[in-house]
Coordinates of N, CA, C and O in Angstrom, one line a residue:
X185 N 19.8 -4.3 1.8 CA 18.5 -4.9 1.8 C 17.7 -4.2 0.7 O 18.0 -3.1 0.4
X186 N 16.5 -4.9 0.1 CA 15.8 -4.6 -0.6 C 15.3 -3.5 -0.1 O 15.1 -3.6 1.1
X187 N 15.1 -2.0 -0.9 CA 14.4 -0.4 -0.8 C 13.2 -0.8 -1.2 O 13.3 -1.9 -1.8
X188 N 11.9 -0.3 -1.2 CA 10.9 0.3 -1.3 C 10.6 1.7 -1.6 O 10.8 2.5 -0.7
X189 N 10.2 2.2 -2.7 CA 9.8 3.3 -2.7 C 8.7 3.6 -3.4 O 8.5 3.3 -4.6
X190 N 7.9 4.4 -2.4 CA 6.0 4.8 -2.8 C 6.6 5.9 -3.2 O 7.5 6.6 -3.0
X191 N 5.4 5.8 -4.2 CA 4.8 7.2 -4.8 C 3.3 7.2 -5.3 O 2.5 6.3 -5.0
X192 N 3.0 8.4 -6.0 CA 1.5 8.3 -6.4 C 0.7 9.3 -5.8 O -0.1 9.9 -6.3
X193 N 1.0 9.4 -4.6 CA 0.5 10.5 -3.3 C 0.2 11.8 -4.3 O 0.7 12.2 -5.4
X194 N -1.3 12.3 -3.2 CA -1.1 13.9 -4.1 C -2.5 14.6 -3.0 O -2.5 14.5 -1.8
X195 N -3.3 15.1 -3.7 CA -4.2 16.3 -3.0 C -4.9 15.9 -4.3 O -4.6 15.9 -5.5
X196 N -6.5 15.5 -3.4 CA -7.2 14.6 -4.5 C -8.8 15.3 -3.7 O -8.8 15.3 -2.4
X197 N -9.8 15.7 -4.3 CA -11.4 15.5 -4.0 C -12.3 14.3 -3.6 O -12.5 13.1 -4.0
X198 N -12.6 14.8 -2.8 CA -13.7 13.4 -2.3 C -14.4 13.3 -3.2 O -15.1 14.2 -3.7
X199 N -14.3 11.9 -3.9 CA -14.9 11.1 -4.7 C -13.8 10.7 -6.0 O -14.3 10.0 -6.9
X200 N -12.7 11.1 -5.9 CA -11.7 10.9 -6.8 C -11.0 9.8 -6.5 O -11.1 8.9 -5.6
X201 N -9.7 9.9 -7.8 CA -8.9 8.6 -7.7 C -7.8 8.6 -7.2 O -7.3 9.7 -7.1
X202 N -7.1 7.5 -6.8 CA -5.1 7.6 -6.9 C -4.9 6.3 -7.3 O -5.7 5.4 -7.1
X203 N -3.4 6.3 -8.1 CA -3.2 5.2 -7.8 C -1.9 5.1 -7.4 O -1.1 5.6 -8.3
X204 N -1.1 4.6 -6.3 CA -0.3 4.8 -5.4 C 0.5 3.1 -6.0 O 0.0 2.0 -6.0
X205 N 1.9 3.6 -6.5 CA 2.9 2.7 -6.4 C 3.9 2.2 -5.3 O 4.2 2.9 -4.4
X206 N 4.5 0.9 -5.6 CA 5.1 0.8 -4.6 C 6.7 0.0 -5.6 O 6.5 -1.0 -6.2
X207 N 7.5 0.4 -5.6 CA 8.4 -0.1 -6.4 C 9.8 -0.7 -5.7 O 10.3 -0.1 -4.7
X208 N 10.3 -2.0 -6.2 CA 11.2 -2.2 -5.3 C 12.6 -2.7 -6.5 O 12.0 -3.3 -7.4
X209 N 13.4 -2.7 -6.6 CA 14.5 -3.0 -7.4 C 14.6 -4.3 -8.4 O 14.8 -4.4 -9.6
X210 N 14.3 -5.5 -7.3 CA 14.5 -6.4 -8.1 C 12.3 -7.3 -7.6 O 11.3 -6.9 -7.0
X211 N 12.6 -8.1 -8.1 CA 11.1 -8.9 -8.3 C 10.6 -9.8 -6.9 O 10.2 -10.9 -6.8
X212 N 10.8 -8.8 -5.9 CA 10.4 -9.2 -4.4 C 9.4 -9.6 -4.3 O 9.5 -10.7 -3.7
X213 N 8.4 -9.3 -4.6 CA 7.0 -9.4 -4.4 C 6.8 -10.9 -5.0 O 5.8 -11.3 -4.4
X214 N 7.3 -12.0 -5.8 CA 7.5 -13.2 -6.3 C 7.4 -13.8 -4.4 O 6.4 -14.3 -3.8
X215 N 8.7 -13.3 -3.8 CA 8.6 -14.1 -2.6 C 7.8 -13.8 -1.4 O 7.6 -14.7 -0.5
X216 N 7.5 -12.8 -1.3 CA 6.9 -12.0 -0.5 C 5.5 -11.2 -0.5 O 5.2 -10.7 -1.6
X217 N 4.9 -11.2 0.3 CA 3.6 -11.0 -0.1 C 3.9 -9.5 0.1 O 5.0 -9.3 0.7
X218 N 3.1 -8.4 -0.3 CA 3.1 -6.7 -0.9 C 1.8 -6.0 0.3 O 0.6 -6.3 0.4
X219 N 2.4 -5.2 1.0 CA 1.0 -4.5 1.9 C 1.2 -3.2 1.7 O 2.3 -2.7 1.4
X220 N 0.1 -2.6 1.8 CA 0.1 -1.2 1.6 C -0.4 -0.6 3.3 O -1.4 -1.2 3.7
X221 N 0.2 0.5 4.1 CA -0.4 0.7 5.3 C -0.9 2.3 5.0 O -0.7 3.0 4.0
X222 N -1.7 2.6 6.2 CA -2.2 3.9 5.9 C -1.4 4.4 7.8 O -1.1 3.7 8.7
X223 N -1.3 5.8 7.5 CA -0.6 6.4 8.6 C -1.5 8.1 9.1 O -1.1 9.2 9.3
X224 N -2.8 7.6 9.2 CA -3.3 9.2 9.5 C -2.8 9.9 10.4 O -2.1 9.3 11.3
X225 N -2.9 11.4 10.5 CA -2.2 12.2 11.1 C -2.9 11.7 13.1 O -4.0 11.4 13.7
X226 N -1.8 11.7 13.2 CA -1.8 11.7 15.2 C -2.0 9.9 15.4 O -2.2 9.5 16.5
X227 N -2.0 9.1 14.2 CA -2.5 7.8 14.5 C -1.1 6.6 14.1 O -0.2 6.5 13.3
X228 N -1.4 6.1 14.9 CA -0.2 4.4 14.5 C -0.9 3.9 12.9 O -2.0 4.0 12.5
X229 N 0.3 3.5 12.4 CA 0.0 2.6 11.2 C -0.6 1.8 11.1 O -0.5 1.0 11.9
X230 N -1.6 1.6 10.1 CA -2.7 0.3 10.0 C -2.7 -0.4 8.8 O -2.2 0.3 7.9
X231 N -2.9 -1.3 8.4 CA -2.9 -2.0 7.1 C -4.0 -1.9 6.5 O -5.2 -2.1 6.8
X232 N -3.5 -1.5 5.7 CA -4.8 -1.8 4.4 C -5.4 -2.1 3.5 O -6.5 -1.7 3.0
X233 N -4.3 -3.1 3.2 CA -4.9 -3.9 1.8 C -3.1 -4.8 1.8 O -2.1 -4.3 2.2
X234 N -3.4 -6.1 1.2 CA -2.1 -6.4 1.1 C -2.2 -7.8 0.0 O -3.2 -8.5 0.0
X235 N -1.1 -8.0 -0.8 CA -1.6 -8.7 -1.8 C -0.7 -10.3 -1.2 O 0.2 -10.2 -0.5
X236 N -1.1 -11.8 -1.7 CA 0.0 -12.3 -1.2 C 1.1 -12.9 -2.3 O 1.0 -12.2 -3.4
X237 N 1.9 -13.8 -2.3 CA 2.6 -14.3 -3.8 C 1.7 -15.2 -5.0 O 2.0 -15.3 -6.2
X238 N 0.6 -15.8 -4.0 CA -0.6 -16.3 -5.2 C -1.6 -15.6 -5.7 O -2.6 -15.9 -6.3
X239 N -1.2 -14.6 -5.6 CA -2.0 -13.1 -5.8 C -3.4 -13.2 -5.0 O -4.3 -12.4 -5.4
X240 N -3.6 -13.8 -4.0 CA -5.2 -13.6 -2.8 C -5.0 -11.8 -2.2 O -4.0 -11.2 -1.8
X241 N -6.0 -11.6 -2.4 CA -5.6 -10.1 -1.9 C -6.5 -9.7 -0.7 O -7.4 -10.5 -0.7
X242 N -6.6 -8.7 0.2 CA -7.2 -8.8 1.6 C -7.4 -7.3 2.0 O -6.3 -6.8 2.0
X243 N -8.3 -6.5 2.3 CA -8.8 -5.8 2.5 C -8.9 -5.3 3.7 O -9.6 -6.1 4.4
X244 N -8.3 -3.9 4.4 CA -9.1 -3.4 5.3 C -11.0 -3.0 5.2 O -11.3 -2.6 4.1
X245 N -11.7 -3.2 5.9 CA -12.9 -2.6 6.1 C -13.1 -1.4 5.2 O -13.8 -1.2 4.2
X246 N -12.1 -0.6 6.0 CA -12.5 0.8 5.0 C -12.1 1.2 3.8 O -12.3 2.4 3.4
X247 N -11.6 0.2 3.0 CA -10.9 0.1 1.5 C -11.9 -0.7 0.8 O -12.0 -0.6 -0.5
X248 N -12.7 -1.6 1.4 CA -13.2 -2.8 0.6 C -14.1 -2.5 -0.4 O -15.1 -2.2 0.3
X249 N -14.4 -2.3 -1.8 CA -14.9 -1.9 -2.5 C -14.4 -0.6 -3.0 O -14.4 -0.3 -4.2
X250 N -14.0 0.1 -2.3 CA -13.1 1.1 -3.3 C -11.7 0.5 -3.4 O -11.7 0.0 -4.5
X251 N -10.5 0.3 -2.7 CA -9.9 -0.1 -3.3 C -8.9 -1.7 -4.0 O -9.0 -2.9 -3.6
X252 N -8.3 -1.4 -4.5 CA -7.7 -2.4 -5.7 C -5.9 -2.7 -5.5 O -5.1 -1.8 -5.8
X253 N -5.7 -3.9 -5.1 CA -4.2 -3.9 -4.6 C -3.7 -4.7 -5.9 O -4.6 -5.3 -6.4
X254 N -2.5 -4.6 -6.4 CA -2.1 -5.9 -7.4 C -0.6 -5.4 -8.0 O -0.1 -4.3 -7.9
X255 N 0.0 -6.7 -8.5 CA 1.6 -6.2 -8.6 C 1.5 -6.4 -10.0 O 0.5 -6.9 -10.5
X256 N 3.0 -6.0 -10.9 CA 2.9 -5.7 -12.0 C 3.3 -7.3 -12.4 O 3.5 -8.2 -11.5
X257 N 3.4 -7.5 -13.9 CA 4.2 -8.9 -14.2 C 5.7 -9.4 -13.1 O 5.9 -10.2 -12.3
X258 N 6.1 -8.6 -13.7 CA 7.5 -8.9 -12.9 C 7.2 -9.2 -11.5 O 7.5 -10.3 -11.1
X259 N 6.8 -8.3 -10.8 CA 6.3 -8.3 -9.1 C 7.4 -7.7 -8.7 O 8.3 -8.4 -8.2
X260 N 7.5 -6.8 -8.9 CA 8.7 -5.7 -8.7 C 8.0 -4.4 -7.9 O 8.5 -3.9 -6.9
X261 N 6.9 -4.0 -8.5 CA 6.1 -3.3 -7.9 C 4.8 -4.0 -7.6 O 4.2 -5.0 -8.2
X262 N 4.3 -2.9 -6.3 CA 3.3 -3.1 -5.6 C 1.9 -2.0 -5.7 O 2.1 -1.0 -5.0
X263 N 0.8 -2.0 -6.3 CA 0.1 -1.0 -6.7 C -1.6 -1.0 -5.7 O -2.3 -1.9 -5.4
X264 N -1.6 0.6 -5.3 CA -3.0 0.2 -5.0 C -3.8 1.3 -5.3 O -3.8 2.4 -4.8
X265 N -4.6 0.9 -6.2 CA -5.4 1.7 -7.0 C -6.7 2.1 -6.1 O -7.5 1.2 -5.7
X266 N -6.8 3.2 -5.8 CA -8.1 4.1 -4.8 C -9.1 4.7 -5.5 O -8.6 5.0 -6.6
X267 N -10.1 4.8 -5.4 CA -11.4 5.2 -5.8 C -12.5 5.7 -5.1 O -13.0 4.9 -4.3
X268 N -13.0 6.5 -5.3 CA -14.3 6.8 -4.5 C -13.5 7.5 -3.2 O -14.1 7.1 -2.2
X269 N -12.5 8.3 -2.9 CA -11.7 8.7 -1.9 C -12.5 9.6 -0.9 O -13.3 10.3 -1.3
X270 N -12.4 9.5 0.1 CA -12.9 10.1 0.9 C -12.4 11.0 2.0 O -11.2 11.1 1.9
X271 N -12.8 11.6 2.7 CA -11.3 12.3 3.9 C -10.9 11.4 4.7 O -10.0 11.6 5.5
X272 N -11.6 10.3 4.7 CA -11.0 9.1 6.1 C -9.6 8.6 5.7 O -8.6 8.3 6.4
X273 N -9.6 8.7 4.3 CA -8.6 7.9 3.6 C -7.3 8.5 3.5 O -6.4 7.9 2.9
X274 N -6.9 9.7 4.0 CA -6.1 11.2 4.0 C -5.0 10.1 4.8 O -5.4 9.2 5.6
X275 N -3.6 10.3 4.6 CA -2.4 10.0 5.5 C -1.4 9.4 4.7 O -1.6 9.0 3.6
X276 N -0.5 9.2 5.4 CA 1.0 8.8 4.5 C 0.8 7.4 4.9 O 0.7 6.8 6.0
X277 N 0.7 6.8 3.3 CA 0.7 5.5 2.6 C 2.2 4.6 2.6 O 3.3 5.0 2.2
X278 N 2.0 3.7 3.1 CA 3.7 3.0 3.4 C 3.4 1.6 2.5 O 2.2 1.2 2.3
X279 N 4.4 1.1 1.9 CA 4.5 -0.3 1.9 C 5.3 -1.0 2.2 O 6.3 -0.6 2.8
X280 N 5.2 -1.8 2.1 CA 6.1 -3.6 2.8 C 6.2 -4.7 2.3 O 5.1 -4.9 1.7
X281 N 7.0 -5.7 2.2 CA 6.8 -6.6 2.4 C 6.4 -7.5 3.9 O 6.7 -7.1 5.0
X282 N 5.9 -8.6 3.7 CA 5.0 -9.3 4.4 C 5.5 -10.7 4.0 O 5.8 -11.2 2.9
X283 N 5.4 -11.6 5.8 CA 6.5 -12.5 5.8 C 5.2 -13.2 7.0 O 5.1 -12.5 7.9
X284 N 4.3 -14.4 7.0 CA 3.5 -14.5 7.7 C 2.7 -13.4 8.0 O 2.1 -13.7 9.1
X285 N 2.6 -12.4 7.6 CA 1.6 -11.3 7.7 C 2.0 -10.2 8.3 O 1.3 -9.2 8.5
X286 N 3.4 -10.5 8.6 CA 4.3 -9.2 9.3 C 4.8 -8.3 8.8 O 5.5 -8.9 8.0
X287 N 5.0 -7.0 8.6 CA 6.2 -6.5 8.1 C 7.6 -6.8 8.4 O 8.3 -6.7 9.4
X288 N 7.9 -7.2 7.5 CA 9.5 -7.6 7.5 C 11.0 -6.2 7.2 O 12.1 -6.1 7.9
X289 N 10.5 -5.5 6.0 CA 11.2 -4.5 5.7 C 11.5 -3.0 6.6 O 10.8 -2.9 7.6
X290 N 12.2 -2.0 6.2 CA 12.2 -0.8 6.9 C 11.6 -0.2 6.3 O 11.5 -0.6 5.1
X291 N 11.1 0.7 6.7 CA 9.7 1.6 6.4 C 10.7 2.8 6.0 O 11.7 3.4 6.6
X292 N 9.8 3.0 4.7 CA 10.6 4.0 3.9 C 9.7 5.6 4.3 O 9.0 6.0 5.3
X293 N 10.0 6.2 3.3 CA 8.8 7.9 3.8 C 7.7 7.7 3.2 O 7.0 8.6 3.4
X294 N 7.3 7.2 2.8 CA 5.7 6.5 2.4 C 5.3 8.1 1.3 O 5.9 9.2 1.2
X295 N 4.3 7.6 0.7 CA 3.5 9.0 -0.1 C 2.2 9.3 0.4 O 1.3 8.6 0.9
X296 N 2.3 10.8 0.3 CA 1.0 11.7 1.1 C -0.1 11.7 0.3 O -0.4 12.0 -0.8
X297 N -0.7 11.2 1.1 CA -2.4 11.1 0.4 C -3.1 12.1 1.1 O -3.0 12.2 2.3
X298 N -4.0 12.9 0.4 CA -4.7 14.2 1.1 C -5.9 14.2 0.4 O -5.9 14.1 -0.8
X299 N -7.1 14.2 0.9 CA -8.8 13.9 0.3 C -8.9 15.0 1.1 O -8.7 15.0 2.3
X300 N -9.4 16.3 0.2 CA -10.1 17.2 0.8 C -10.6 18.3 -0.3 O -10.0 18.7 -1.3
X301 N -11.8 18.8 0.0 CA -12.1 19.8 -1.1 C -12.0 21.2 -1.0 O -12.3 21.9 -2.0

């Protein structure tokens, strides 16, 4: 089956940037819509932004205006560019594809996102 693998993760200041990849082998994201989830520590996974194959893109609440979801030409990779970071935003970043709004794939080790000063 199609891999997934994030990166981008790091140890970043409140008010800073990331931008967190999502890469997958061949050009999935063509058929499949691209989500990025967030995993704070002691909490279930939540979605947070997810792009679809017409490129419409959708927002959690607490991403909306900071961040930016979008795939490369190919649609190979899945990118979500953060901004304005805060400590809310702190936890291991997963992505997926999305099949009616589901995750469809296995959930890889996601990358660590850390907002703290």
């Amino acid at each position: 089956q199609v891999q997934l693998v994030e990166s981008g993760g790091g140890l970043v200041q409140p008010g800073g940037s990331l931008r967190l990849s999502c890469a997958a082998s061949i050009s999935t994201f063509r058929f499949y819509a691209g989500a990025w989830y967030r995993q704070a520590p002691g909490t279930q996974r939540e979605l947070v932004a997810h792009i679809t194959t017409n490129g419409s893109t959708n927002y959690a609440d607490s991403g909306k205006g900071r961040f930016t979801i979008s795939t490369d030409s190919a649609k190979a990779t899945v990118y979500l560019q953060m901004s304005s970071l805060k400590s809310d935003d702190t936890g291991v970043y997963y992505c997926n594809r999305l099949y009616n709004g589901m995750p469809i794939g296995s959930w890889g080790q996601g990358t660590q996102v850390t907002v703290s000063s």
